[in-house]
Tab-separated table of C-alpha atoms in Angstrom:
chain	number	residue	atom	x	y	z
A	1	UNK	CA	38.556	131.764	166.302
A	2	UNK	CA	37.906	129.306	163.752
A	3	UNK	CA	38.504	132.293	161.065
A	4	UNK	CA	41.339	133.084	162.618
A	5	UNK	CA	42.559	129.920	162.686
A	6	UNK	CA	41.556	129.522	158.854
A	7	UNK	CA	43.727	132.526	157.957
A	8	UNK	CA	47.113	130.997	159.710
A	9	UNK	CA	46.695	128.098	157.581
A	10	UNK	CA	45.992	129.636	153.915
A	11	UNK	CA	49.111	131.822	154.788
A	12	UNK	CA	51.359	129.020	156.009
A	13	UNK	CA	50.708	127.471	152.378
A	14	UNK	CA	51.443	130.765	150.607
A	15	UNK	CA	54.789	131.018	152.760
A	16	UNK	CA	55.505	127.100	151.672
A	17	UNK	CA	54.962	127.901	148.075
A	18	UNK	CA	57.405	130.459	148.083
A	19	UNK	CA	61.109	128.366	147.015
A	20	UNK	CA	62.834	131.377	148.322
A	21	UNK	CA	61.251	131.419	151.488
A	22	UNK	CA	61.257	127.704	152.074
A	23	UNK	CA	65.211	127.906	151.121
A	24	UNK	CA	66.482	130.594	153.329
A	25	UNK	CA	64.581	129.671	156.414
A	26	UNK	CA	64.968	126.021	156.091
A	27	UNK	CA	67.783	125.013	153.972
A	28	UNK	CA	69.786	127.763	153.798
A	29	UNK	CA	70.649	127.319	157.983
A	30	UNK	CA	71.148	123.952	157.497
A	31	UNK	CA	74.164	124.570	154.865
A	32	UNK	CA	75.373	127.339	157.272
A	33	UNK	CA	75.556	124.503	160.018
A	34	UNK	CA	77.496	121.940	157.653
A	35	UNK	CA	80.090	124.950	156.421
A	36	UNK	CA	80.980	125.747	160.217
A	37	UNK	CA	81.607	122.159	161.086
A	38	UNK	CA	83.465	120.905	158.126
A	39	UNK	CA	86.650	121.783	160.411
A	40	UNK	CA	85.173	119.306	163.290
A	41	UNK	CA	83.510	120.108	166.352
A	42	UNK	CA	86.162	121.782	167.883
A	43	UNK	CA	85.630	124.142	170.940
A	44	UNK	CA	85.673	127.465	171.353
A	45	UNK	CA	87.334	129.770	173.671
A	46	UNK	CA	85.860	129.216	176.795
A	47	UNK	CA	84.782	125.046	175.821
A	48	UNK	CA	81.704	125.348	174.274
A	49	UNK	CA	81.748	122.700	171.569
A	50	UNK	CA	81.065	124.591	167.857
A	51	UNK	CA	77.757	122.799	167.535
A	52	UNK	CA	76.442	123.439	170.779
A	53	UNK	CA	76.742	127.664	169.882
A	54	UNK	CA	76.043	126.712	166.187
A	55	UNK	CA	72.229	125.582	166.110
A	56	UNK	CA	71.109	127.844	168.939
A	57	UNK	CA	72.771	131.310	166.979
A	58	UNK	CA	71.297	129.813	163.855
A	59	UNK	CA	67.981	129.066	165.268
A	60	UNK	CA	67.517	132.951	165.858
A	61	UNK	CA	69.106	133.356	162.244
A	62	UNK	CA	66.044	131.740	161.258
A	63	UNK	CA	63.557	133.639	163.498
A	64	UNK	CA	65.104	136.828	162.596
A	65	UNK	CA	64.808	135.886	158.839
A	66	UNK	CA	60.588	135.024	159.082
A	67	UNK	CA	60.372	137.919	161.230
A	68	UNK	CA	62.255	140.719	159.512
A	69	UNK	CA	62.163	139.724	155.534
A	70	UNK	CA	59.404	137.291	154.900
A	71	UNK	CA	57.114	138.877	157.184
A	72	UNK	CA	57.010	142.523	155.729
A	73	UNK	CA	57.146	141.715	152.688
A	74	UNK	CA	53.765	139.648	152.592
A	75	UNK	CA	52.219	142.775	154.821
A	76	UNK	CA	53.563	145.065	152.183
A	77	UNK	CA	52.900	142.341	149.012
A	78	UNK	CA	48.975	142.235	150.333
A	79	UNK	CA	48.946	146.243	150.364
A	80	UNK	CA	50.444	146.654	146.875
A	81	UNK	CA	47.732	144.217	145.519
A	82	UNK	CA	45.171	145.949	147.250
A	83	UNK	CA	44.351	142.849	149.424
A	84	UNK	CA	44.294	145.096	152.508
A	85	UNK	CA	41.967	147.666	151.345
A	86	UNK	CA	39.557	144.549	150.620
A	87	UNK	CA	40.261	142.743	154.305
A	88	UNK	CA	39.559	146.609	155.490
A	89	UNK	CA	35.543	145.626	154.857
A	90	UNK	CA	35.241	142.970	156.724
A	91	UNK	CA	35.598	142.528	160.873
A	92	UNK	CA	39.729	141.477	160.472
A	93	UNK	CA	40.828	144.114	162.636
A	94	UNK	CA	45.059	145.321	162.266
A	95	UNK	CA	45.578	143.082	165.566
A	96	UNK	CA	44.091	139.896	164.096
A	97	UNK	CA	45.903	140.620	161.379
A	98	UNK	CA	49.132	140.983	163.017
A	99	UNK	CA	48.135	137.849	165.322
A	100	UNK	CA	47.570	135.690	161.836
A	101	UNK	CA	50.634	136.999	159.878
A	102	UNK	CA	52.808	136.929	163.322
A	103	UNK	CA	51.636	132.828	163.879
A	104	UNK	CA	51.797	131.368	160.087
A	105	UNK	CA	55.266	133.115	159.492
A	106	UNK	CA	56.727	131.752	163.406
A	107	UNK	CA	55.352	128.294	162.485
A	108	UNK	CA	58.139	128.786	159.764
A	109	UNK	CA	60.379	129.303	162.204
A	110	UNK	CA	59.459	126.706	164.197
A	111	UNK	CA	60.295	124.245	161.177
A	112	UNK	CA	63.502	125.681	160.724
A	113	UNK	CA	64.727	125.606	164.402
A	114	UNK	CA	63.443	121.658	164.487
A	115	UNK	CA	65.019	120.786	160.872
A	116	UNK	CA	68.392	122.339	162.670
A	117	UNK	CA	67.625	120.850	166.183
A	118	UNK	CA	67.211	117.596	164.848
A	119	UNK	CA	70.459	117.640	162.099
A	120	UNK	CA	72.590	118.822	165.198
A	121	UNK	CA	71.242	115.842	167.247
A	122	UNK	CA	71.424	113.108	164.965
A	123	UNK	CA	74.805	114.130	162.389
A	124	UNK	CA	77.121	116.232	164.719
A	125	UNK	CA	76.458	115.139	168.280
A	126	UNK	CA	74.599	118.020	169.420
A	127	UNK	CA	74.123	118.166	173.171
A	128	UNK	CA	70.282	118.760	173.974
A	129	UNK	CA	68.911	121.914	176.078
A	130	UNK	CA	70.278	121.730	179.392
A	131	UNK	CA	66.655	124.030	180.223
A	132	UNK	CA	64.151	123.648	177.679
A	133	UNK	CA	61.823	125.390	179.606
A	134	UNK	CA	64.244	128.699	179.578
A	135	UNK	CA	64.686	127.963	175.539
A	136	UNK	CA	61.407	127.601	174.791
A	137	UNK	CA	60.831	131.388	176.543
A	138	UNK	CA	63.548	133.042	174.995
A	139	UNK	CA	62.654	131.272	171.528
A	140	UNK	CA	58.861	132.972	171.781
A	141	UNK	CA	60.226	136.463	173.579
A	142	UNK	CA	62.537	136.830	170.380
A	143	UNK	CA	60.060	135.916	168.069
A	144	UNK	CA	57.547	138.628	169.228
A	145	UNK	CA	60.192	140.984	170.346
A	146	UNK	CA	61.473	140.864	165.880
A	147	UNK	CA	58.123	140.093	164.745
A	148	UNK	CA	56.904	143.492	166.030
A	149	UNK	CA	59.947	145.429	164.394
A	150	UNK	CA	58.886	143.245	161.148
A	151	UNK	CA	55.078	143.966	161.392
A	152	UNK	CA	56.006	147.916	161.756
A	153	UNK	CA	58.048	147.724	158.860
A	154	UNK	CA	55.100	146.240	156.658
A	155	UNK	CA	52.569	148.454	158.231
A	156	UNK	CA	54.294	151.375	156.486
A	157	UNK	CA	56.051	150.257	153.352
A	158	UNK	CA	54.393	150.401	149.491
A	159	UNK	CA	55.560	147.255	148.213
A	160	UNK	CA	56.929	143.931	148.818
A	161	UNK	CA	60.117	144.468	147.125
A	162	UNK	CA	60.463	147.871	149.415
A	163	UNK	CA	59.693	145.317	152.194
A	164	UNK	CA	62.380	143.036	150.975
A	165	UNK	CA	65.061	145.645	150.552
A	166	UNK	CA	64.263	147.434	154.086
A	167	UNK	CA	64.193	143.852	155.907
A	168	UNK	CA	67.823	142.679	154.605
A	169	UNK	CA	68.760	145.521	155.534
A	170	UNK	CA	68.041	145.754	158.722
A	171	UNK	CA	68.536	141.690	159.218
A	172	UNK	CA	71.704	141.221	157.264
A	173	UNK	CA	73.886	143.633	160.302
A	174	UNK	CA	71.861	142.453	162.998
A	175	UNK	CA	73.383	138.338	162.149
A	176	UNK	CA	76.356	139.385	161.571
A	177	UNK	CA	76.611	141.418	165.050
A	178	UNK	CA	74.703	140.081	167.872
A	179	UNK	CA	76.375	136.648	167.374
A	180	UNK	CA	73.734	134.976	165.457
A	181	UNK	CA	76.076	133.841	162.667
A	182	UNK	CA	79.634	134.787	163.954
A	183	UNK	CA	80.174	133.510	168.012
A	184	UNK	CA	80.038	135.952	170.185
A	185	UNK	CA	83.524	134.277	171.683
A	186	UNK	CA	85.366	134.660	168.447
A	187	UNK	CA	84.588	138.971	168.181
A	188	UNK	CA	86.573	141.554	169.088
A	189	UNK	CA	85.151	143.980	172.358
A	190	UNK	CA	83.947	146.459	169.933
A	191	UNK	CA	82.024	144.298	167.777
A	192	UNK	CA	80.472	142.584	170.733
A	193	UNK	CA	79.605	146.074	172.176
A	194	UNK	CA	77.907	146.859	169.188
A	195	UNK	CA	76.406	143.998	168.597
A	196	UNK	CA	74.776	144.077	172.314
A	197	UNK	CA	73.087	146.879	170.550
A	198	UNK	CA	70.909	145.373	168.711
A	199	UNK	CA	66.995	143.714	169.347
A	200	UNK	CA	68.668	140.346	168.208
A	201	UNK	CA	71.196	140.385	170.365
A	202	UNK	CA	68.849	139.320	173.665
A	203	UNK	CA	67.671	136.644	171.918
A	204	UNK	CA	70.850	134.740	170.822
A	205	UNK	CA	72.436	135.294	174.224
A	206	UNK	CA	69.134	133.856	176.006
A	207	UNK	CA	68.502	130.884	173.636
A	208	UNK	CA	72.441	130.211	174.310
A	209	UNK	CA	72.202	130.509	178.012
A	210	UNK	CA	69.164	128.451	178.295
A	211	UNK	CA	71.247	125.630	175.895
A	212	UNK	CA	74.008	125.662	178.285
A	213	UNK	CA	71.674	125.867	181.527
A	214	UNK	CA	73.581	128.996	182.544
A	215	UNK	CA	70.630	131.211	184.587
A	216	UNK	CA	68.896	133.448	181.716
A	217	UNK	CA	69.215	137.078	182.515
A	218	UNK	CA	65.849	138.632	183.506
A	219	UNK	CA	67.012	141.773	182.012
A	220	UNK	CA	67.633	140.286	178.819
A	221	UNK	CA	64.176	138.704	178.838
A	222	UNK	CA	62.866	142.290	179.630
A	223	UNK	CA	64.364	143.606	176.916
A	224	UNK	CA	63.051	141.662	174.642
A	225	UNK	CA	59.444	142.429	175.893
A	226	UNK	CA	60.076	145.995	175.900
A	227	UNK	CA	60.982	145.589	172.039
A	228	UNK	CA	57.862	144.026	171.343
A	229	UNK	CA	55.750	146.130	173.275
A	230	UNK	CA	57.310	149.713	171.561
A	231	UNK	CA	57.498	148.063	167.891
A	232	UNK	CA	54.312	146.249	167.978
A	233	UNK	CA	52.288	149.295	169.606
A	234	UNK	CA	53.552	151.705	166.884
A	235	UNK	CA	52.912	149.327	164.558
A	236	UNK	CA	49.233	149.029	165.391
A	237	UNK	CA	48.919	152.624	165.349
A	238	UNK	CA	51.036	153.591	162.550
A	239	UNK	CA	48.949	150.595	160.368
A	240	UNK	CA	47.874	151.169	156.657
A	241	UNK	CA	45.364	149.258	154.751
């Protein structure tokens, strides 16, 4: 354990002294939140004040980008320099592995979604979790449902900048449709319907229920552990040092 522990902590300072990484998952959400209430905090349809929809759809902008970008490409960074083939030798196994990489890069995320929780609170009058209980599940169900489709995608890939490429590619439609940057109120039916679609989707509409203390669907909650439990199997047995 205490190896295990050791690990998390050497790669939360890696992540932290990467400026990119520390700007997109941290700052980055927080300009995103000041650009979409320079108009005011102005409802929309249906009531729900901007803020309160803002900082929970952002907060799974920011697990998404941990999971799906900065995630992979360390996996696939660590393979390119051969760091793998030397962790091979020793008793890390692919699970602790994914357990370490999974942790350091959600405590990340966890800095991200308190940086925004706490701007919301204090500067625009954020209203706090109606059911904290039913955010805090949704929060960790979305984190391992797109870890797992992050830690497959650096199980396979050659390089970090491979990593990089395939993760914005795969996270940049996923924000843009589930609702995590645009409100699900504001799309057309099609959009939405394509957007339900996606493995982020569950996770912005749970985080937002459990904001609003509207009852979180147990389907949706189920579909986010059936995520993680296809992605992150294959990705255990589809691993490469």
């Amino acid at each position: 354990m205490r190896g295990f522990t050791h690990v998390i902590a050497v790669e939360l300072k890696l992540i932290m002294r990467d400026p990119m990484s520390g700007f997109f998952a941290l700052a980055f959400p927080v300009i995103m939140l000041w650009v979409k209430l320079r108009g005011g905090n102005k409802p929309l349809p249906g009531g729900v004040p901007v803020v309160d929809a803002t900082v929970p759809m952002l907060i799974v902008f920011v697990i998404g980008l941990a999971a799906l970008v900065v995630l992979p490409a360390t996996l696939a960074q660590y393979r390119e320099r051969r760091v793998l083939k030397r962790l091979r030798v020793t008793p890390a196994s692919p699970a602790m592995l994914f357990g370490a990489q999974w942790v350091a890069h959600m405590l990340l995320a966890v800095l991200g979604t308190a940086l925004l929780t706490l701007i919301g609170l204090t500067a625009y009058g954020l209203t706090a979790p109606a059911d904290p209980g039913s955010v805090l599940l949704a929060w960790l169900l979305g984190a391992l449902s797109l870890g797992a489709i992050g830690l497959l995608v650096g199980s396979l890939v050659p390089s970090g900048r491979t990593a990089t490429v395939i993760g914005l590619s795969v996270f940049f439609p996923m924000v843009f449709l589930s609702g995590a940057v645009i409100p699900r109120e504001t799309m057309s039916g099609p959009m939405r319907a394509i957007g339900d679609l996606t493995p982020m989707a569950p996770a912005v509409q749970a985080i937002r229920d459990g904001w609003a203390g509207a009852p979180v669907s147990p389907a949706t909650l189920g579909v986010m552990v059936a995520v993680f439990a296809v992605f992150g199997g294959v990705a255990l047995r589809t691993f490469r040092w």
